[in-house]
Amino acid sequence: SEVLGLASLKGSVLADVTAGGAWCVSVPQAATRAFAHVVLEGECALKAGEADAVALRAGDLAFLARGEAHLLGSDLAAEAAPFATLLRPPVAGELAPGTLGGSGRRTRWVTLAISAERHLAEPLFAALPTVLKSGLRGTAPLAWLSDSLGLSLSGTDAPRPGGTASLSRVAELVLIEALRRHVESLPPGGAGW
């Protein structure tokens, strides 16, 4: 808790995407932020560098603490769409969902951008695997994220004040829960970070 507080961890939701059929997205290297992908429905795979692909299903989070370039998709051999093409400008201050691919089996995922004071977060982030996978099924932060994104506006509704700010806080709580679960899964007797 102290390290995360000192590191000034900040989160935001970059994209809420539903994809169908055979699809793949290429996420470029980011020097100033980390990425996390949370699968809300369906399944996909993530591959960073030379590491083996990581299978993700509904309720899983994949965190890339060092902002590595990676692929995310149902078929990692399919032609990859640039991640930037999925980003949508907010509508009335709220995140606009995106779509990708064709018909067939559907996957919905959310991409989180995580920033921190790198020199303070580095000891923790450097100790994490290239891709930290954490199952969040049944956790309160995952339910909060799903609920926050599940709201749809009718013609007479207006965005609630503070919606974007609260979504950012939920993104941070989702990541903290994933880190907590990772630390709790480590074998006893470990040393250092």
mmCIF file of N, CA and C in Angstrom, residues 38-171:
data_model
loop_
_atom_site.group_PDB
_atom_site.id
_atom_site.type_symbol
_atom_site.label_atom_id
_atom_site.label_comp_id
_atom_site.label_asym_id
_atom_site.label_seq_id
_atom_site.Cartn_x
_atom_site.Cartn_y
_atom_site.Cartn_z
ATOM 1 N N VAL A 38 -8.535 -6.046 -19.505
ATOM 2 C CA VAL A 38 -9.472 -6.812 -18.703
ATOM 3 C C VAL A 38 -10.503 -7.406 -19.649
ATOM 4 N N VAL A 39 -10.604 -8.726 -19.690
ATOM 5 C CA VAL A 39 -11.584 -9.398 -20.546
ATOM 6 C C VAL A 39 -12.888 -9.507 -19.768
ATOM 7 N N LEU A 40 -13.934 -8.893 -20.306
ATOM 8 C CA LEU A 40 -15.243 -8.904 -19.654
ATOM 9 C C LEU A 40 -16.118 -10.035 -20.169
ATOM 10 N N GLU A 41 -15.994 -10.379 -21.454
ATOM 11 C CA GLU A 41 -16.778 -11.459 -22.057
ATOM 12 C C GLU A 41 -15.912 -12.156 -23.092
ATOM 13 N N GLY A 42 -16.103 -13.464 -23.251
ATOM 14 C CA GLY A 42 -15.387 -14.219 -24.269
ATOM 15 C C GLY A 42 -13.979 -14.568 -23.850
ATOM 16 N N GLU A 43 -13.113 -14.717 -24.857
ATOM 17 C CA GLU A 43 -11.719 -15.081 -24.604
ATOM 18 C C GLU A 43 -10.834 -14.598 -25.734
ATOM 19 N N CYS A 44 -9.534 -14.482 -25.438
ATOM 20 C CA CYS A 44 -8.553 -14.061 -26.435
ATOM 21 C C CYS A 44 -7.170 -14.462 -25.929
ATOM 22 N N ALA A 45 -6.145 -14.038 -26.627
ATOM 23 C CA ALA A 45 -4.769 -14.317 -26.221
ATOM 24 C C ALA A 45 -3.964 -13.039 -26.317
ATOM 25 N N LEU A 46 -2.885 -12.983 -25.548
ATOM 26 C CA LEU A 46 -1.984 -11.834 -25.552
ATOM 27 C C LEU A 46 -0.565 -12.353 -25.718
ATOM 28 N N LYS A 47 0.205 -11.708 -26.587
ATOM 29 C CA LYS A 47 1.597 -12.098 -26.799
ATOM 30 C C LYS A 47 2.468 -10.850 -26.779
ATOM 31 N N ALA A 48 3.465 -10.872 -25.881
ATOM 32 C CA ALA A 48 4.424 -9.762 -25.767
ATOM 33 C C ALA A 48 5.811 -10.295 -26.074
ATOM 34 N N GLY A 49 6.464 -9.726 -27.085
ATOM 35 C CA GLY A 49 7.819 -10.109 -27.431
ATOM 36 C C GLY A 49 7.951 -11.583 -27.755
ATOM 37 N N GLU A 50 9.021 -12.207 -27.222
ATOM 38 C CA GLU A 50 9.291 -13.607 -27.505
ATOM 39 C C GLU A 50 8.615 -14.551 -26.512
ATOM 40 N N ALA A 51 7.947 -14.014 -25.519
ATOM 41 C CA ALA A 51 7.277 -14.847 -24.516
ATOM 42 C C ALA A 51 6.127 -15.624 -25.155
ATOM 43 N N ASP A 52 5.755 -16.715 -24.531
ATOM 44 C CA ASP A 52 4.611 -17.492 -25.004
ATOM 45 C C ASP A 52 3.340 -16.662 -24.877
ATOM 46 N N ALA A 53 2.390 -16.964 -25.731
ATOM 47 C CA ALA A 53 1.096 -16.287 -25.665
ATOM 48 C C ALA A 53 0.394 -16.682 -24.363
ATOM 49 N N VAL A 54 -0.359 -15.742 -23.815
ATOM 50 C CA VAL A 54 -1.106 -15.952 -22.579
ATOM 51 C C VAL A 54 -2.586 -15.992 -22.933
ATOM 52 N N ALA A 55 -3.274 -17.072 -22.567
ATOM 53 C CA ALA A 55 -4.710 -17.198 -22.820
ATOM 54 C C ALA A 55 -5.474 -16.423 -21.763
ATOM 55 N N LEU A 56 -6.451 -15.637 -22.207
ATOM 56 C CA LEU A 56 -7.281 -14.844 -21.317
ATOM 57 C C LEU A 56 -8.740 -15.190 -21.557
ATOM 58 N N ARG A 57 -9.503 -15.280 -20.475
ATOM 59 C CA ARG A 57 -10.941 -15.499 -20.605
ATOM 60 C C ARG A 57 -11.673 -14.507 -19.709
ATOM 61 N N ALA A 58 -12.991 -14.494 -19.790
ATOM 62 C CA ALA A 58 -13.780 -13.515 -19.039
ATOM 63 C C ALA A 58 -13.360 -13.498 -17.575
ATOM 64 N N GLY A 59 -13.088 -12.297 -17.065
ATOM 65 C CA GLY A 59 -12.667 -12.125 -15.683
ATOM 66 C C GLY A 59 -11.177 -12.042 -15.484
ATOM 67 N N ASP A 60 -10.389 -12.262 -16.551
ATOM 68 C CA ASP A 60 -8.931 -12.204 -16.443
ATOM 69 C C ASP A 60 -8.417 -10.808 -16.765
ATOM 70 N N LEU A 61 -7.341 -10.428 -16.075
ATOM 71 C CA LEU A 61 -6.619 -9.193 -16.357
ATOM 72 C C LEU A 61 -5.201 -9.555 -16.742
ATOM 73 N N ALA A 62 -4.672 -8.894 -17.760
ATOM 74 C CA ALA A 62 -3.264 -9.030 -18.141
ATOM 75 C C ALA A 62 -2.632 -7.653 -17.988
ATOM 76 N N PHE A 63 -1.568 -7.576 -17.186
ATOM 77 C CA PHE A 63 -0.896 -6.309 -16.899
ATOM 78 C C PHE A 63 0.519 -6.356 -17.443
ATOM 79 N N LEU A 64 0.882 -5.364 -18.248
ATOM 80 C CA LEU A 64 2.221 -5.224 -18.808
ATOM 81 C C LEU A 64 2.841 -3.990 -18.164
ATOM 82 N N ALA A 65 3.527 -4.203 -17.066
ATOM 83 C CA ALA A 65 4.023 -3.107 -16.230
ATOM 84 C C ALA A 65 5.034 -2.219 -16.931
ATOM 85 N N ARG A 66 5.763 -2.772 -17.883
ATOM 86 C CA ARG A 66 6.807 -1.990 -18.551
ATOM 87 C C ARG A 66 6.349 -1.425 -19.901
ATOM 88 N N GLY A 67 5.062 -1.523 -20.191
ATOM 89 C CA GLY A 67 4.517 -0.925 -21.405
ATOM 90 C C GLY A 67 5.006 -1.562 -22.697
ATOM 91 N N GLU A 68 5.326 -2.861 -22.665
ATOM 92 C CA GLU A 68 5.846 -3.545 -23.853
ATOM 93 C C GLU A 68 4.842 -3.549 -24.994
ATOM 94 N N ALA A 69 5.372 -3.541 -26.213
ATOM 95 C CA ALA A 69 4.531 -3.727 -27.393
ATOM 96 C C ALA A 69 3.973 -5.149 -27.323
ATOM 97 N N HIS A 70 2.733 -5.314 -27.765
ATOM 98 C CA HIS A 70 2.136 -6.643 -27.699
ATOM 99 C C HIS A 70 0.970 -6.774 -28.666
ATOM 100 N N LEU A 71 0.571 -8.017 -28.869
ATOM 101 C CA LEU A 71 -0.597 -8.338 -29.674
ATOM 102 C C LEU A 71 -1.686 -8.878 -28.762
ATOM 103 N N LEU A 72 -2.922 -8.549 -29.091
ATOM 104 C CA LEU A 72 -4.082 -9.047 -28.361
ATOM 105 C C LEU A 72 -5.081 -9.484 -29.412
ATOM 106 N N GLY A 73 -5.604 -10.700 -29.318
ATOM 107 C CA GLY A 73 -6.571 -11.115 -30.309
ATOM 108 C C GLY A 73 -7.085 -12.521 -30.147
ATOM 109 N N SER A 74 -8.083 -12.839 -30.954
ATOM 110 C CA SER A 74 -8.611 -14.200 -30.990
ATOM 111 C C SER A 74 -7.730 -15.067 -31.876
ATOM 112 N N ASP A 75 -7.056 -14.434 -32.838
ATOM 113 C CA ASP A 75 -6.133 -15.113 -33.752
ATOM 114 C C ASP A 75 -4.914 -14.212 -33.911
ATOM 115 N N LEU A 76 -3.837 -14.534 -33.208
ATOM 116 C CA LEU A 76 -2.656 -13.675 -33.218
ATOM 117 C C LEU A 76 -1.936 -13.682 -34.557
ATOM 118 N N ALA A 77 -2.302 -14.593 -35.478
ATOM 119 C CA ALA A 77 -1.717 -14.624 -36.815
ATOM 120 C C ALA A 77 -2.515 -13.764 -37.800
ATOM 121 N N ALA A 78 -3.680 -13.292 -37.393
ATOM 122 C CA ALA A 78 -4.494 -12.433 -38.261
ATOM 123 C C ALA A 78 -3.815 -11.076 -38.419
ATOM 124 N N GLU A 79 -4.164 -10.374 -39.481
ATOM 125 C CA GLU A 79 -3.602 -9.043 -39.684
ATOM 126 C C GLU A 79 -4.007 -8.150 -38.512
ATOM 127 N N ALA A 80 -3.007 -7.528 -37.888
ATOM 128 C CA ALA A 80 -3.251 -6.750 -36.676
ATOM 129 C C ALA A 80 -3.687 -5.325 -37.000
ATOM 130 N N ALA A 81 -4.775 -4.910 -36.390
ATOM 131 C CA ALA A 81 -5.220 -3.522 -36.493
ATOM 132 C C ALA A 81 -4.450 -2.697 -35.468
ATOM 133 N N PRO A 82 -4.010 -1.496 -35.833
ATOM 134 C CA PRO A 82 -3.339 -0.642 -34.843
ATOM 135 C C PRO A 82 -4.298 -0.272 -33.709
ATOM 136 N N PHE A 83 -3.808 -0.326 -32.497
ATOM 137 C CA PHE A 83 -4.634 -0.015 -31.325
ATOM 138 C C PHE A 83 -5.251 1.382 -31.437
ATOM 139 N N ALA A 84 -4.519 2.320 -32.002
ATOM 140 C CA ALA A 84 -5.004 3.703 -32.106
ATOM 141 C C ALA A 84 -6.319 3.795 -32.883
ATOM 142 N N THR A 85 -6.577 2.854 -33.804
ATOM 143 C CA THR A 85 -7.819 2.902 -34.581
ATOM 144 C C THR A 85 -9.043 2.551 -33.733
ATOM 145 N N LEU A 86 -8.823 1.991 -32.543
ATOM 146 C CA LEU A 86 -9.943 1.615 -31.672
ATOM 147 C C LEU A 86 -10.331 2.720 -30.697
ATOM 148 N N LEU A 87 -9.471 3.697 -30.556
ATOM 149 C CA LEU A 87 -9.717 4.764 -29.593
ATOM 150 C C LEU A 87 -10.780 5.710 -30.137
ATOM 151 N N ARG A 88 -11.763 5.999 -29.327
ATOM 152 C CA ARG A 88 -12.868 6.859 -29.718
ATOM 153 C C ARG A 88 -12.884 8.094 -28.831
ATOM 154 N N PRO A 89 -13.184 9.256 -29.397
ATOM 155 C CA PRO A 89 -13.319 10.439 -28.544
ATOM 156 C C PRO A 89 -14.519 10.265 -27.623
ATOM 157 N N PRO A 90 -14.416 10.767 -26.404
ATOM 158 C CA PRO A 90 -15.545 10.652 -25.474
ATOM 159 C C PRO A 90 -16.790 11.332 -26.028
ATOM 160 N N VAL A 91 -17.945 10.755 -25.742
ATOM 161 C CA VAL A 91 -19.229 11.333 -26.121
ATOM 162 C C VAL A 91 -19.842 11.893 -24.850
ATOM 163 N N ALA A 92 -20.080 13.196 -24.821
ATOM 164 C CA ALA A 92 -20.635 13.882 -23.641
ATOM 165 C C ALA A 92 -19.821 13.547 -22.399
ATOM 166 N N GLY A 93 -18.502 13.451 -22.580
ATOM 167 C CA GLY A 93 -17.622 13.172 -21.459
ATOM 168 C C GLY A 93 -17.540 11.718 -21.062
ATOM 169 N N GLU A 94 -18.228 10.826 -21.777
ATOM 170 C CA GLU A 94 -18.236 9.401 -21.441
ATOM 171 C C GLU A 94 -17.528 8.597 -22.517
ATOM 172 N N LEU A 95 -16.941 7.470 -22.114
ATOM 173 C CA LEU A 95 -16.215 6.601 -23.019
ATOM 174 C C LEU A 95 -17.146 5.996 -24.057
ATOM 175 N N ALA A 96 -16.783 6.111 -25.328
ATOM 176 C CA ALA A 96 -17.583 5.531 -26.406
ATOM 177 C C ALA A 96 -17.031 4.149 -26.740
ATOM 178 N N PRO A 97 -17.856 3.102 -26.730
ATOM 179 C CA PRO A 97 -17.363 1.762 -27.034
ATOM 180 C C PRO A 97 -16.978 1.625 -28.501
ATOM 181 N N GLY A 98 -16.029 0.715 -28.759
ATOM 182 C CA GLY A 98 -15.579 0.456 -30.124
ATOM 183 C C GLY A 98 -15.886 -0.973 -30.524
ATOM 184 N N THR A 99 -15.809 -1.234 -31.823
ATOM 185 C CA THR A 99 -16.024 -2.585 -32.338
ATOM 186 C C THR A 99 -14.899 -2.940 -33.297
ATOM 187 N N LEU A 100 -14.705 -4.240 -33.474
ATOM 188 C CA LEU A 100 -13.619 -4.743 -34.318
ATOM 189 C C LEU A 100 -14.006 -6.113 -34.835
ATOM 190 N N GLY A 101 -13.539 -6.432 -36.041
ATOM 191 C CA GLY A 101 -13.748 -7.773 -36.581
ATOM 192 C C GLY A 101 -15.117 -7.948 -37.188
ATOM 193 N N GLY A 102 -15.467 -9.212 -37.371
ATOM 194 C CA GLY A 102 -16.726 -9.532 -38.016
ATOM 195 C C GLY A 102 -17.665 -10.281 -37.100
ATOM 196 N N SER A 103 -18.459 -11.157 -37.722
ATOM 197 C CA SER A 103 -19.418 -11.931 -36.942
ATOM 198 C C SER A 103 -18.722 -13.146 -36.345
ATOM 199 N N GLY A 104 -19.428 -13.840 -35.514
ATOM 200 C CA GLY A 104 -18.855 -15.014 -34.871
ATOM 201 C C GLY A 104 -18.670 -14.772 -33.391
ATOM 202 N N ARG A 105 -17.902 -15.631 -32.803
ATOM 203 C CA ARG A 105 -17.675 -15.551 -31.356
ATOM 204 C C ARG A 105 -17.179 -14.165 -30.964
ATOM 205 N N ARG A 106 -17.780 -13.604 -29.915
ATOM 206 C CA ARG A 106 -17.482 -12.228 -29.533
ATOM 207 C C ARG A 106 -16.684 -12.182 -28.232
ATOM 208 N N THR A 107 -15.820 -11.175 -28.178
ATOM 209 C CA THR A 107 -15.025 -10.902 -26.980
ATOM 210 C C THR A 107 -15.147 -9.421 -26.679
ATOM 211 N N ARG A 108 -15.351 -9.114 -25.412
ATOM 212 C CA ARG A 108 -15.367 -7.710 -24.986
ATOM 213 C C ARG A 108 -14.244 -7.521 -23.981
ATOM 214 N N TRP A 109 -13.419 -6.517 -24.236
ATOM 215 C CA TRP A 109 -12.336 -6.223 -23.303
ATOM 216 C C TRP A 109 -12.198 -4.720 -23.116
ATOM 217 N N VAL A 110 -11.571 -4.382 -22.001
ATOM 218 C CA VAL A 110 -11.327 -2.989 -21.636
ATOM 219 C C VAL A 110 -9.821 -2.828 -21.495
ATOM 220 N N THR A 111 -9.285 -1.747 -22.057
ATOM 221 C CA THR A 111 -7.865 -1.447 -21.907
ATOM 222 C C THR A 111 -7.699 -0.309 -20.915
ATOM 223 N N LEU A 112 -6.835 -0.545 -19.931
ATOM 224 C CA LEU A 112 -6.516 0.459 -18.928
ATOM 225 C C LEU A 112 -5.120 1.002 -19.187
ATOM 226 N N ALA A 113 -4.944 2.295 -19.036
ATOM 227 C CA ALA A 113 -3.620 2.920 -19.083
ATOM 228 C C ALA A 113 -3.253 3.231 -17.637
ATOM 229 N N ILE A 114 -2.054 2.829 -17.247
ATOM 230 C CA ILE A 114 -1.594 3.015 -15.879
ATOM 231 C C ILE A 114 -0.328 3.858 -15.903
ATOM 232 N N SER A 115 -0.333 4.932 -15.153
ATOM 233 C CA SER A 115 0.871 5.751 -15.031
ATOM 234 C C SER A 115 1.274 5.799 -13.562
ATOM 235 N N ALA A 116 2.542 6.083 -13.343
ATOM 236 C CA ALA A 116 3.071 6.152 -11.978
ATOM 237 C C ALA A 116 4.362 6.944 -12.024
ATOM 238 N N GLU A 117 4.823 7.358 -10.858
ATOM 239 C CA GLU A 117 6.165 7.935 -10.755
ATOM 240 C C GLU A 117 7.126 6.779 -10.972
ATOM 241 N N ARG A 118 7.681 6.693 -12.188
ATOM 242 C CA ARG A 118 8.427 5.494 -12.584
ATOM 243 C C ARG A 118 9.561 5.159 -11.624
ATOM 244 N N HIS A 119 10.314 6.153 -11.173
ATOM 245 C CA HIS A 119 11.459 5.839 -10.317
ATOM 246 C C HIS A 119 11.012 5.263 -8.971
ATOM 247 N N LEU A 120 9.800 5.575 -8.533
ATOM 248 C CA LEU A 120 9.294 5.030 -7.286
ATOM 249 C C LEU A 120 8.587 3.690 -7.492
ATOM 250 N N ALA A 121 7.973 3.494 -8.639
ATOM 251 C CA ALA A 121 7.269 2.241 -8.926
ATOM 252 C C ALA A 121 8.196 1.175 -9.494
ATOM 253 N N GLU A 122 9.367 1.582 -9.984
ATOM 254 C CA GLU A 122 10.251 0.642 -10.693
ATOM 255 C C GLU A 122 10.619 -0.603 -9.892
ATOM 256 N N PRO A 123 10.953 -0.517 -8.604
ATOM 257 C CA PRO A 123 11.283 -1.756 -7.887
ATOM 258 C C PRO A 123 10.153 -2.785 -7.927
ATOM 259 N N LEU A 124 8.916 -2.321 -7.795
ATOM 260 C CA LEU A 124 7.772 -3.225 -7.855
ATOM 261 C C LEU A 124 7.540 -3.711 -9.279
ATOM 262 N N PHE A 125 7.465 -2.792 -10.241
ATOM 263 C CA PHE A 125 7.178 -3.166 -11.621
ATOM 264 C C PHE A 125 8.251 -4.077 -12.205
ATOM 265 N N ALA A 126 9.519 -3.848 -11.857
ATOM 266 C CA ALA A 126 10.618 -4.672 -12.391
ATOM 267 C C ALA A 126 10.547 -6.102 -11.867
ATOM 268 N N ALA A 127 9.943 -6.307 -10.711
ATOM 269 C CA ALA A 127 9.846 -7.641 -10.129
ATOM 270 C C ALA A 127 8.679 -8.452 -10.696
ATOM 271 N N LEU A 128 7.812 -7.808 -11.458
ATOM 272 C CA LEU A 128 6.654 -8.493 -12.015
ATOM 273 C C LEU A 128 7.029 -9.217 -13.300
ATOM 274 N N PRO A 129 6.302 -10.271 -13.650
ATOM 275 C CA PRO A 129 6.547 -10.932 -14.931
ATOM 276 C C PRO A 129 6.207 -9.992 -16.095
ATOM 277 N N THR A 130 6.710 -10.304 -17.279
ATOM 278 C CA THR A 130 6.424 -9.487 -18.465
ATOM 279 C C THR A 130 4.919 -9.284 -18.614
ATOM 280 N N VAL A 131 4.167 -10.375 -18.491
ATOM 281 C CA VAL A 131 2.701 -10.301 -18.515
ATOM 282 C C VAL A 131 2.206 -10.910 -17.211
ATOM 283 N N LEU A 132 1.651 -10.078 -16.362
ATOM 284 C CA LEU A 132 1.054 -10.553 -15.114
ATOM 285 C C LEU A 132 -0.399 -10.864 -15.413
ATOM 286 N N LYS A 133 -0.762 -12.122 -15.281
ATOM 287 C CA LYS A 133 -2.158 -12.536 -15.500
ATOM 288 C C LYS A 133 -2.793 -12.778 -14.142
ATOM 289 N N SER A 134 -3.966 -12.196 -13.950
ATOM 290 C CA SER A 134 -4.663 -12.351 -12.679
ATOM 291 C C SER A 134 -6.139 -12.595 -12.944
ATOM 292 N N GLY A 135 -6.696 -13.612 -12.298
ATOM 293 C CA GLY A 135 -8.119 -13.890 -12.406
ATOM 294 C C GLY A 135 -8.882 -13.031 -11.412
ATOM 295 N N LEU A 136 -9.800 -12.219 -11.910
ATOM 296 C CA LEU A 136 -10.563 -11.313 -11.046
ATOM 297 C C LEU A 136 -12.033 -11.679 -10.957
ATOM 298 N N ARG A 137 -12.407 -12.850 -11.480
ATOM 299 C CA ARG A 137 -13.807 -13.252 -11.435
ATOM 300 C C ARG A 137 -14.325 -13.218 -9.997
ATOM 301 N N GLY A 138 -15.492 -12.622 -9.813
ATOM 302 C CA GLY A 138 -16.121 -12.580 -8.508
ATOM 303 C C GLY A 138 -15.615 -11.491 -7.578
ATOM 304 N N THR A 139 -14.723 -10.617 -8.050
ATOM 305 C CA THR A 139 -14.210 -9.555 -7.184
ATOM 306 C C THR A 139 -15.059 -8.287 -7.336
ATOM 307 N N ALA A 140 -15.094 -7.514 -6.274
ATOM 308 C CA ALA A 140 -15.853 -6.258 -6.310
ATOM 309 C C ALA A 140 -15.306 -5.283 -7.356
ATOM 310 N N PRO A 141 -13.969 -5.078 -7.462
ATOM 311 C CA PRO A 141 -13.493 -4.120 -8.477
ATOM 312 C C PRO A 141 -13.907 -4.482 -9.907
ATOM 313 N N LEU A 142 -13.912 -5.777 -10.241
ATOM 314 C CA LEU A 142 -14.338 -6.168 -11.587
ATOM 315 C C LEU A 142 -15.818 -5.870 -11.786
ATOM 316 N N ALA A 143 -16.628 -6.132 -10.772
ATOM 317 C CA ALA A 143 -18.062 -5.825 -10.867
ATOM 318 C C ALA A 143 -18.279 -4.325 -11.027
ATOM 319 N N TRP A 144 -17.509 -3.520 -10.285
ATOM 320 C CA TRP A 144 -17.634 -2.064 -10.397
ATOM 321 C C TRP A 144 -17.274 -1.593 -11.801
ATOM 322 N N LEU A 145 -16.205 -2.174 -12.371
ATOM 323 C CA LEU A 145 -15.800 -1.793 -13.726
ATOM 324 C C LEU A 145 -16.889 -2.155 -14.725
ATOM 325 N N SER A 146 -17.396 -3.376 -14.647
ATOM 326 C CA SER A 146 -18.456 -3.802 -15.563
ATOM 327 C C SER A 146 -19.686 -2.919 -15.429
ATOM 328 N N ASP A 147 -20.068 -2.633 -14.190
ATOM 329 C CA ASP A 147 -21.248 -1.780 -13.967
ATOM 330 C C ASP A 147 -21.033 -0.376 -14.508
ATOM 331 N N SER A 148 -19.841 0.176 -14.312
ATOM 332 C CA SER A 148 -19.550 1.533 -14.778
ATOM 333 C C SER A 148 -19.610 1.629 -16.289
ATOM 334 N N LEU A 149 -19.168 0.582 -16.975
ATOM 335 C CA LEU A 149 -19.172 0.600 -18.434
ATOM 336 C C LEU A 149 -20.500 0.163 -19.007
ATOM 337 N N GLY A 150 -21.307 -0.531 -18.218
ATOM 338 C CA GLY A 150 -22.561 -1.077 -18.712
ATOM 339 C C GLY A 150 -23.674 -0.071 -18.822
ATOM 340 N N LEU A 151 -23.452 1.119 -18.301
ATOM 341 C CA LEU A 151 -24.503 2.134 -18.361
ATOM 342 C C LEU A 151 -24.638 2.665 -19.778
ATOM 343 N N SER A 152 -25.843 2.702 -20.285
ATOM 344 C CA SER A 152 -26.062 3.288 -21.606
ATOM 345 C C SER A 152 -27.039 4.446 -21.463
ATOM 346 N N LEU A 153 -26.820 5.435 -22.257
ATOM 347 C CA LEU A 153 -27.645 6.641 -22.164
ATOM 348 C C LEU A 153 -28.830 6.557 -23.102
ATOM 349 N N SER A 154 -29.995 6.914 -22.605
ATOM 350 C CA SER A 154 -31.157 7.048 -23.469
ATOM 351 C C SER A 154 -31.192 8.497 -23.950
ATOM 352 N N GLY A 155 -32.153 8.823 -24.769
ATOM 353 C CA GLY A 155 -32.239 10.172 -25.305
ATOM 354 C C GLY A 155 -32.451 11.236 -24.244
ATOM 355 N N THR A 156 -32.999 10.866 -23.089
ATOM 356 C CA THR A 156 -33.275 11.866 -22.066
ATOM 357 C C THR A 156 -32.260 11.833 -20.928
ATOM 358 N N ASP A 157 -31.407 10.813 -20.898
ATOM 359 C CA ASP A 157 -30.410 10.723 -19.829
ATOM 360 C C ASP A 157 -29.224 11.615 -20.135
ATOM 361 N N ALA A 158 -28.536 11.997 -19.095
ATOM 362 C CA ALA A 158 -27.303 12.761 -19.245
ATOM 363 C C ALA A 158 -26.228 12.076 -18.414
ATOM 364 N N PRO A 159 -24.967 12.222 -18.810
ATOM 365 C CA PRO A 159 -23.908 11.614 -18.007
ATOM 366 C C PRO A 159 -23.942 12.160 -16.587
ATOM 367 N N ARG A 160 -23.670 11.298 -15.645
ATOM 368 C CA ARG A 160 -23.638 11.738 -14.252
ATOM 369 C C ARG A 160 -22.363 12.515 -14.009
ATOM 370 N N PRO A 161 -22.422 13.564 -13.203
ATOM 371 C CA PRO A 161 -21.211 14.326 -12.898
ATOM 372 C C PRO A 161 -20.165 13.417 -12.258
ATOM 373 N N GLY A 162 -18.918 13.589 -12.686
ATOM 374 C CA GLY A 162 -17.828 12.812 -12.115
ATOM 375 C C GLY A 162 -17.675 11.425 -12.680
ATOM 376 N N GLY A 163 -18.402 11.094 -13.735
ATOM 377 C CA GLY A 163 -18.360 9.743 -14.298
ATOM 378 C C GLY A 163 -16.976 9.327 -14.755
ATOM 379 N N THR A 164 -16.271 10.206 -15.457
ATOM 380 C CA THR A 164 -14.925 9.877 -15.943
ATOM 381 C C THR A 164 -13.959 9.725 -14.782
ATOM 382 N N ALA A 165 -14.059 10.588 -13.786
ATOM 383 C CA ALA A 165 -13.172 10.505 -12.624
ATOM 384 C C ALA A 165 -13.411 9.220 -11.852
ATOM 385 N N SER A 166 -14.668 8.834 -11.675
ATOM 386 C CA SER A 166 -14.942 7.609 -10.926
ATOM 387 C C SER A 166 -14.478 6.386 -11.702
ATOM 388 N N LEU A 167 -14.593 6.406 -13.028
ATOM 389 C CA LEU A 167 -14.111 5.296 -13.846
ATOM 390 C C LEU A 167 -12.596 5.155 -13.713
ATOM 391 N N SER A 168 -11.879 6.275 -13.614
ATOM 392 C CA SER A 168 -10.428 6.228 -13.407
ATOM 393 C C SER A 168 -10.090 5.573 -12.075
ATOM 394 N N ARG A 169 -10.842 5.891 -11.043
ATOM 395 C CA ARG A 169 -10.584 5.293 -9.727
ATOM 396 C C ARG A 169 -10.882 3.800 -9.748
ATOM 397 N N VAL A 170 -11.936 3.409 -10.448
ATOM 398 C CA VAL A 170 -12.253 1.987 -10.567
ATOM 399 C C VAL A 170 -11.121 1.261 -11.296
ATOM 400 N N ALA A 171 -10.554 1.877 -12.344
ATOM 401 C CA ALA A 171 -9.424 1.276 -13.063
ATOM 402 C C ALA A 171 -8.260 1.031 -12.114
#
